Amino acid sequence: EIQIKQNEPVEISCESHSEPTALYNIKLQADQKQLNNPNTNVYKIPKLTFDKEGIYDCLTSNPLTKIKQKRSIKVILAIQPERDLDRAPPQSKDVDEGATVSIECGVIGKPPPKMFWQKDGKNITQGDNVVSIIPARSLARYPGEKKTKVIGELKFNGIRPSDDGKYDCIAWNGAGSFQMSARYNVLYTPKISGHPKNITLKEGQGSAQFSCQAHANPDKISWRWYFNGKELSTTSPSQNSFTRGLVKR
């Protein structure tokens, strides 16, 4: 099978090793007319059109032994994938951590395009227990044309902060490829990444400094410090550290 763009040239050739030289008969199955000169093993189509696509048979025969062989090749007129205008393209958005998220991608093309997904430029493969690649499915042909609608879907069963990024849906066939993108910004509450450390000091000698690290999206974090369960009024919401003066019992 070969896929060729509309109006591109096509060359169909036969190969046979025989003595004396074989005779060749190249024909389109749909009409069974010989298309080539019997002494040549090539048939050239200057511009591929819909009426020229189909299955071509190459019949070879030895003029002395009368032994015949047959080989076939399918020639498909390919139309590059493009967006299905009846379906909204993927949209960039903010989503909350843990949400179920689905990214759909609708394209049309001929033959039906194949589809794959990328995150930040790297291919996404099946196997992650959170991310599911729903196999692309073909729908009815596009009204009035020979193109086929294809829908692909990427689904998150509880999206994570690590899933934040740019997602690309890439559809392709023998005529080329088409790409649509969307950015997903995963919002999540503060997560502490660095805890205060225990400190041992002699009473009345030195001060104790405590610090805490955390990350969140959005990254504006308010801080509160507590001592023995009571909030310290001497700290501000913008402080992720504080120093306690001379330590007493």
mmCIF file of C-alpha atoms in Angstrom:
data_model
loop_
_atom_site.group_PDB
_atom_site.id
_atom_site.type_symbol
_atom_site.label_atom_id
_atom_site.label_comp_id
_atom_site.label_asym_id
_atom_site.label_seq_id
_atom_site.Cartn_x
_atom_site.Cartn_y
_atom_site.Cartn_z
ATOM 1 C CA GLU A 1 0.000 0.000 0.000
ATOM 2 C CA ILE A 2 1.242 3.476 -0.836
ATOM 3 C CA GLN A 3 -0.312 6.828 0.083
ATOM 4 C CA ILE A 4 0.234 9.724 -2.320
ATOM 5 C CA LYS A 5 -0.932 13.334 -2.072
ATOM 6 C CA GLN A 6 -3.590 14.537 -4.459
ATOM 7 C CA ASN A 7 -2.109 15.735 -7.810
ATOM 8 C CA GLU A 8 1.314 14.255 -6.972
ATOM 9 C CA PRO A 9 2.993 11.928 -9.531
ATOM 10 C CA VAL A 10 2.958 8.153 -9.069
ATOM 11 C CA GLU A 11 5.146 5.516 -10.686
ATOM 12 C CA ILE A 12 4.046 1.889 -10.620
ATOM 13 C CA SER A 13 6.723 -0.578 -11.658
ATOM 14 C CA CYS A 14 6.974 -4.354 -11.968
ATOM 15 C CA GLU A 15 10.076 -6.482 -11.548
ATOM 16 C CA SER A 16 10.539 -9.933 -13.018
ATOM 17 C CA HIS A 17 13.578 -12.085 -13.675
ATOM 18 C CA SER A 18 13.011 -14.313 -16.677
ATOM 19 C CA GLU A 19 14.649 -15.464 -19.865
ATOM 20 C CA PRO A 20 13.589 -14.327 -22.379
ATOM 21 C CA THR A 21 12.501 -10.932 -21.015
ATOM 22 C CA ALA A 22 9.002 -10.981 -19.599
ATOM 23 C CA LEU A 23 6.021 -9.148 -20.984
ATOM 24 C CA TYR A 24 4.221 -6.814 -18.585
ATOM 25 C CA ASN A 25 0.584 -5.916 -18.155
ATOM 26 C CA ILE A 26 -0.245 -3.227 -15.567
ATOM 27 C CA LYS A 27 -3.914 -2.513 -15.005
ATOM 28 C CA LEU A 28 -6.331 -1.027 -12.519
ATOM 29 C CA GLN A 29 -8.591 -3.729 -11.115
ATOM 30 C CA ALA A 30 -11.625 -1.511 -11.485
ATOM 31 C CA ASP A 31 -11.517 -1.404 -15.302
ATOM 32 C CA GLN A 32 -9.038 -4.169 -16.316
ATOM 33 C CA LYS A 33 -7.539 -2.104 -19.164
ATOM 34 C CA GLN A 34 -3.826 -2.433 -19.878
ATOM 35 C CA LEU A 35 -2.146 0.844 -18.989
ATOM 36 C CA ASN A 36 1.471 0.304 -19.998
ATOM 37 C CA ASN A 37 3.382 -0.657 -23.126
ATOM 38 C CA PRO A 38 3.856 -4.467 -22.894
ATOM 39 C CA ASN A 39 7.609 -4.053 -23.392
ATOM 40 C CA THR A 40 7.978 -1.678 -20.436
ATOM 41 C CA ASN A 41 7.532 -2.475 -16.766
ATOM 42 C CA VAL A 42 6.477 1.026 -15.663
ATOM 43 C CA TYR A 43 3.217 2.963 -15.644
ATOM 44 C CA LYS A 44 3.404 6.652 -14.704
ATOM 45 C CA ILE A 45 0.563 8.799 -13.427
ATOM 46 C CA PRO A 46 1.533 12.501 -13.768
ATOM 47 C CA LYS A 47 -1.091 13.664 -11.233
ATOM 48 C CA LEU A 48 -2.980 11.357 -8.909
ATOM 49 C CA THR A 49 -6.733 11.989 -8.873
ATOM 50 C CA PHE A 50 -9.593 10.125 -7.209
ATOM 51 C CA ASP A 51 -10.386 8.140 -10.382
ATOM 52 C CA LYS A 52 -6.792 6.854 -10.485
ATOM 53 C CA GLU A 53 -6.648 5.443 -6.952
ATOM 54 C CA GLY A 54 -7.287 1.779 -6.325
ATOM 55 C CA ILE A 55 -5.610 -1.616 -6.583
ATOM 56 C CA TYR A 56 -3.200 -2.069 -9.479
ATOM 57 C CA ASP A 57 -2.253 -5.528 -10.740
ATOM 58 C CA CYS A 58 1.086 -6.271 -12.340
ATOM 59 C CA LEU A 59 0.911 -9.360 -14.551
ATOM 60 C CA THR A 60 4.144 -10.778 -15.953
ATOM 61 C CA SER A 61 4.400 -13.590 -18.482
ATOM 62 C CA ASN A 62 7.320 -15.412 -20.035
ATOM 63 C CA PRO A 63 6.720 -15.425 -23.821
ATOM 64 C CA LEU A 64 8.456 -18.792 -24.150
ATOM 65 C CA THR A 65 7.250 -20.818 -21.159
ATOM 66 C CA LYS A 66 3.930 -18.918 -20.808
ATOM 67 C CA ILE A 67 4.444 -18.891 -17.028
ATOM 68 C CA LYS A 68 2.547 -15.991 -15.480
ATOM 69 C CA GLN A 69 2.885 -14.172 -12.162
ATOM 70 C CA LYS A 70 0.722 -11.553 -10.509
ATOM 71 C CA ARG A 71 1.461 -8.907 -7.913
ATOM 72 C CA SER A 72 -0.784 -6.143 -6.627
ATOM 73 C CA ILE A 73 -0.354 -2.771 -4.959
ATOM 74 C CA LYS A 74 -2.943 -0.432 -3.485
ATOM 75 C CA VAL A 75 -2.598 3.252 -4.361
ATOM 76 C CA ILE A 76 -4.440 5.615 -2.010
ATOM 77 C CA LEU A 77 -4.993 9.303 -2.653
ATOM 78 C CA ALA A 78 -4.111 10.909 0.675
ATOM 79 C CA ILE A 79 -5.414 14.230 1.998
ATOM 80 C CA GLN A 80 -3.472 15.836 4.845
ATOM 81 C CA PRO A 81 -5.245 15.893 8.235
ATOM 82 C CA GLU A 82 -6.858 19.127 9.353
ATOM 83 C CA ARG A 83 -9.054 20.261 12.204
ATOM 84 C CA ASP A 84 -12.661 19.082 12.252
ATOM 85 C CA LEU A 85 -14.502 22.410 12.259
ATOM 86 C CA ASP A 86 -17.582 20.765 13.785
ATOM 87 C CA ARG A 87 -15.638 20.117 16.991
ATOM 88 C CA ALA A 88 -13.999 22.654 19.312
ATOM 89 C CA PRO A 89 -10.192 22.413 19.492
ATOM 90 C CA PRO A 90 -8.435 21.611 22.789
ATOM 91 C CA GLN A 91 -8.531 24.606 25.150
ATOM 92 C CA SER A 92 -5.849 25.721 27.604
ATOM 93 C CA LYS A 93 -7.241 25.938 31.148
ATOM 94 C CA ASP A 94 -6.626 25.853 34.897
ATOM 95 C CA VAL A 95 -7.675 22.609 36.588
ATOM 96 C CA ASP A 96 -7.706 21.536 40.230
ATOM 97 C CA GLU A 97 -5.499 18.700 41.428
ATOM 98 C CA GLY A 98 -7.444 15.433 41.548
ATOM 99 C CA ALA A 99 -9.987 16.451 38.906
ATOM 100 C CA THR A 100 -11.004 14.088 36.096
ATOM 101 C CA VAL A 101 -9.868 15.793 32.897
ATOM 102 C CA SER A 102 -10.447 14.831 29.277
ATOM 103 C CA ILE A 103 -8.691 16.385 26.270
ATOM 104 C CA GLU A 104 -10.410 15.658 22.951
ATOM 105 C CA CYS A 105 -8.936 16.186 19.520
ATOM 106 C CA GLY A 106 -11.040 16.057 16.326
ATOM 107 C CA VAL A 107 -9.493 15.937 12.849
ATOM 108 C CA ILE A 108 -10.453 14.919 9.319
ATOM 109 C CA GLY A 109 -8.335 13.380 6.598
ATOM 110 C CA LYS A 110 -7.975 10.628 4.006
ATOM 111 C CA PRO A 111 -7.170 7.886 4.756
ATOM 112 C CA PRO A 112 -8.338 8.157 8.394
ATOM 113 C CA PRO A 113 -5.426 9.785 10.249
ATOM 114 C CA LYS A 114 -3.568 8.000 13.013
ATOM 115 C CA MET A 115 -3.034 9.942 16.218
ATOM 116 C CA PHE A 116 -0.571 10.231 19.089
ATOM 117 C CA TRP A 117 -0.042 12.575 22.046
ATOM 118 C CA GLN A 118 2.911 14.487 23.431
ATOM 119 C CA LYS A 119 3.526 16.334 26.703
ATOM 120 C CA ASP A 120 6.123 19.097 26.585
ATOM 121 C CA GLY A 121 7.495 17.611 23.358
ATOM 122 C CA LYS A 122 7.775 13.994 24.581
ATOM 123 C CA ASN A 123 5.561 11.105 23.483
ATOM 124 C CA ILE A 124 2.967 9.891 25.987
ATOM 125 C CA THR A 125 2.735 6.109 26.264
ATOM 126 C CA GLN A 126 0.038 3.959 27.787
ATOM 127 C CA GLY A 127 0.819 2.394 31.146
ATOM 128 C CA ASP A 128 0.403 5.266 33.596
ATOM 129 C CA ASN A 129 -2.440 4.479 36.008
ATOM 130 C CA VAL A 130 -3.599 8.102 35.891
ATOM 131 C CA VAL A 131 -3.294 8.961 32.198
ATOM 132 C CA SER A 132 -5.355 6.930 29.695
ATOM 133 C CA ILE A 133 -4.989 7.174 25.920
ATOM 134 C CA ILE A 134 -8.401 6.423 24.431
ATOM 135 C CA PRO A 135 -7.811 4.831 20.975
ATOM 136 C CA ALA A 136 -8.687 7.168 18.110
ATOM 137 C CA ARG A 137 -12.045 6.273 16.585
ATOM 138 C CA SER A 138 -13.306 6.978 13.082
ATOM 139 C CA LEU A 139 -16.746 8.488 12.554
ATOM 140 C CA ALA A 140 -18.801 9.028 9.407
ATOM 141 C CA ARG A 141 -17.195 10.589 6.378
ATOM 142 C CA TYR A 142 -17.107 14.345 6.196
ATOM 143 C CA PRO A 143 -20.255 15.573 4.380
ATOM 144 C CA GLY A 144 -19.727 15.804 0.602
ATOM 145 C CA GLU A 145 -16.097 14.671 0.743
ATOM 146 C CA LYS A 146 -14.055 11.473 0.996
ATOM 147 C CA LYS A 147 -12.394 12.569 4.230
ATOM 148 C CA THR A 148 -13.093 10.719 7.479
ATOM 149 C CA LYS A 149 -13.634 12.261 10.903
ATOM 150 C CA VAL A 150 -11.330 10.916 13.626
ATOM 151 C CA ILE A 151 -11.534 11.695 17.362
ATOM 152 C CA GLY A 152 -8.771 11.042 19.875
ATOM 153 C CA GLU A 153 -8.947 11.498 23.640
ATOM 154 C CA LEU A 154 -6.470 11.804 26.501
ATOM 155 C CA LYS A 155 -8.038 11.242 29.914
ATOM 156 C CA PHE A 156 -6.711 11.924 33.436
ATOM 157 C CA ASN A 157 -8.331 9.996 36.279
ATOM 158 C CA GLY A 158 -7.242 12.414 38.994
ATOM 159 C CA ILE A 159 -4.818 14.913 37.501
ATOM 160 C CA ARG A 160 -1.566 15.587 39.427
ATOM 161 C CA PRO A 161 0.767 18.590 39.721
ATOM 162 C CA SER A 162 3.310 16.609 37.692
ATOM 163 C CA ASP A 163 0.770 16.528 34.829
ATOM 164 C CA ASP A 164 1.026 20.315 34.465
ATOM 165 C CA GLY A 165 2.286 21.180 30.973
ATOM 166 C CA LYS A 166 1.649 21.633 27.258
ATOM 167 C CA TYR A 167 -0.176 18.813 25.470
ATOM 168 C CA ASP A 168 -0.054 18.216 21.725
ATOM 169 C CA CYS A 169 -2.427 16.071 19.691
ATOM 170 C CA ILE A 170 -0.664 15.034 16.466
ATOM 171 C CA ALA A 171 -2.585 13.417 13.600
ATOM 172 C CA TRP A 172 -0.842 12.030 10.525
ATOM 173 C CA ASN A 173 -1.252 10.009 7.360
ATOM 174 C CA GLY A 174 0.654 9.635 4.096
ATOM 175 C CA ALA A 175 -0.083 13.242 3.098
ATOM 176 C CA GLY A 176 1.395 14.880 6.185
ATOM 177 C CA SER A 177 0.530 15.801 9.765
ATOM 178 C CA PHE A 178 -1.551 18.286 11.751
ATOM 179 C CA GLN A 179 -1.116 19.392 15.358
ATOM 180 C CA MET A 180 -3.250 21.056 18.029
ATOM 181 C CA SER A 181 -2.033 22.137 21.463
ATOM 182 C CA ALA A 182 -3.399 23.073 24.874
ATOM 183 C CA ARG A 183 -1.740 24.110 28.125
ATOM 184 C CA TYR A 184 -3.036 22.625 31.400
ATOM 185 C CA ASN A 185 -2.159 24.512 34.577
ATOM 186 C CA VAL A 186 -2.720 22.255 37.603
ATOM 187 C CA LEU A 187 -3.695 24.169 40.748
ATOM 188 C CA TYR A 188 -2.912 22.627 44.143
ATOM 189 C CA THR A 189 -2.823 23.581 47.807
ATOM 190 C CA PRO A 190 0.516 24.099 49.623
ATOM 191 C CA LYS A 191 2.686 21.035 50.103
ATOM 192 C CA ILE A 192 5.472 21.212 52.689
ATOM 193 C CA SER A 193 8.799 20.143 51.236
ATOM 194 C CA GLY A 194 11.120 21.203 54.071
ATOM 195 C CA HIS A 195 10.131 20.767 57.724
ATOM 196 C CA PRO A 196 11.572 22.720 60.693
ATOM 197 C CA LYS A 197 14.430 20.829 62.370
ATOM 198 C CA ASN A 198 14.694 19.987 66.040
ATOM 199 C CA ILE A 199 17.192 22.119 67.939
ATOM 200 C CA THR A 200 18.768 21.493 71.378
ATOM 201 C CA LEU A 201 20.046 24.541 73.332
ATOM 202 C CA LYS A 202 21.038 25.269 76.895
ATOM 203 C CA GLU A 203 18.586 27.404 78.789
ATOM 204 C CA GLY A 204 19.323 31.072 78.428
ATOM 205 C CA GLN A 205 22.123 30.565 75.924
ATOM 206 C CA GLY A 206 21.505 31.446 72.273
ATOM 207 C CA SER A 207 18.403 31.705 70.122
ATOM 208 C CA ALA A 208 16.607 29.192 67.920
ATOM 209 C CA GLN A 209 15.831 29.794 64.256
ATOM 210 C CA PHE A 210 13.172 27.764 62.461
ATOM 211 C CA SER A 211 12.361 27.671 58.752
ATOM 212 C CA CYS A 212 9.880 25.843 56.556
ATOM 213 C CA GLN A 213 9.684 25.319 52.768
ATOM 214 C CA ALA A 214 6.561 24.635 50.721
ATOM 215 C CA HIS A 215 5.308 24.860 47.152
ATOM 216 C CA ALA A 216 1.863 25.480 45.686
ATOM 217 C CA ASN A 217 0.088 26.707 42.561
ATOM 218 C CA PRO A 218 -0.594 29.618 42.670
ATOM 219 C CA ASP A 219 2.705 30.100 44.477
ATOM 220 C CA LYS A 220 1.539 32.839 46.863
ATOM 221 C CA ILE A 221 1.627 31.120 50.272
ATOM 222 C CA SER A 222 0.571 32.503 53.660
ATOM 223 C CA TRP A 223 2.457 31.205 56.716
ATOM 224 C CA ARG A 224 1.392 30.754 60.331
ATOM 225 C CA TRP A 225 3.661 29.647 63.164
ATOM 226 C CA TYR A 226 2.507 27.940 66.351
ATOM 227 C CA PHE A 227 4.183 27.258 69.690
ATOM 228 C CA ASN A 228 2.673 24.470 71.788
ATOM 229 C CA GLY A 229 -0.539 24.751 69.779
ATOM 230 C CA LYS A 230 -0.867 28.534 70.100
ATOM 231 C CA GLU A 231 -0.387 30.825 67.104
ATOM 232 C CA LEU A 232 2.539 33.224 67.413
ATOM 233 C CA SER A 233 1.358 36.797 66.903
ATOM 234 C CA THR A 234 4.877 38.071 66.249
ATOM 235 C CA THR A 235 5.133 36.450 62.793
ATOM 236 C CA SER A 236 3.680 37.761 59.520
ATOM 237 C CA PRO A 237 1.868 35.700 56.827
ATOM 238 C CA SER A 238 4.802 36.308 54.463
ATOM 239 C CA GLN A 239 7.381 34.730 56.815
ATOM 240 C CA ASN A 240 8.499 31.162 56.216
ATOM 241 C CA SER A 241 10.988 31.407 59.082
ATOM 242 C CA PHE A 242 11.255 33.003 62.518
ATOM 243 C CA THR A 243 13.825 33.358 65.280
ATOM 244 C CA ARG A 244 13.023 32.761 68.931
ATOM 245 C CA GLY A 245 15.135 34.736 71.381
ATOM 246 C CA LEU A 246 16.789 33.445 74.563
ATOM 247 C CA VAL A 247 15.337 30.037 75.232
ATOM 248 C CA LYS A 248 13.639 29.546 78.593
ATOM 249 C CA ARG A 249 11.772 26.654 80.093
#
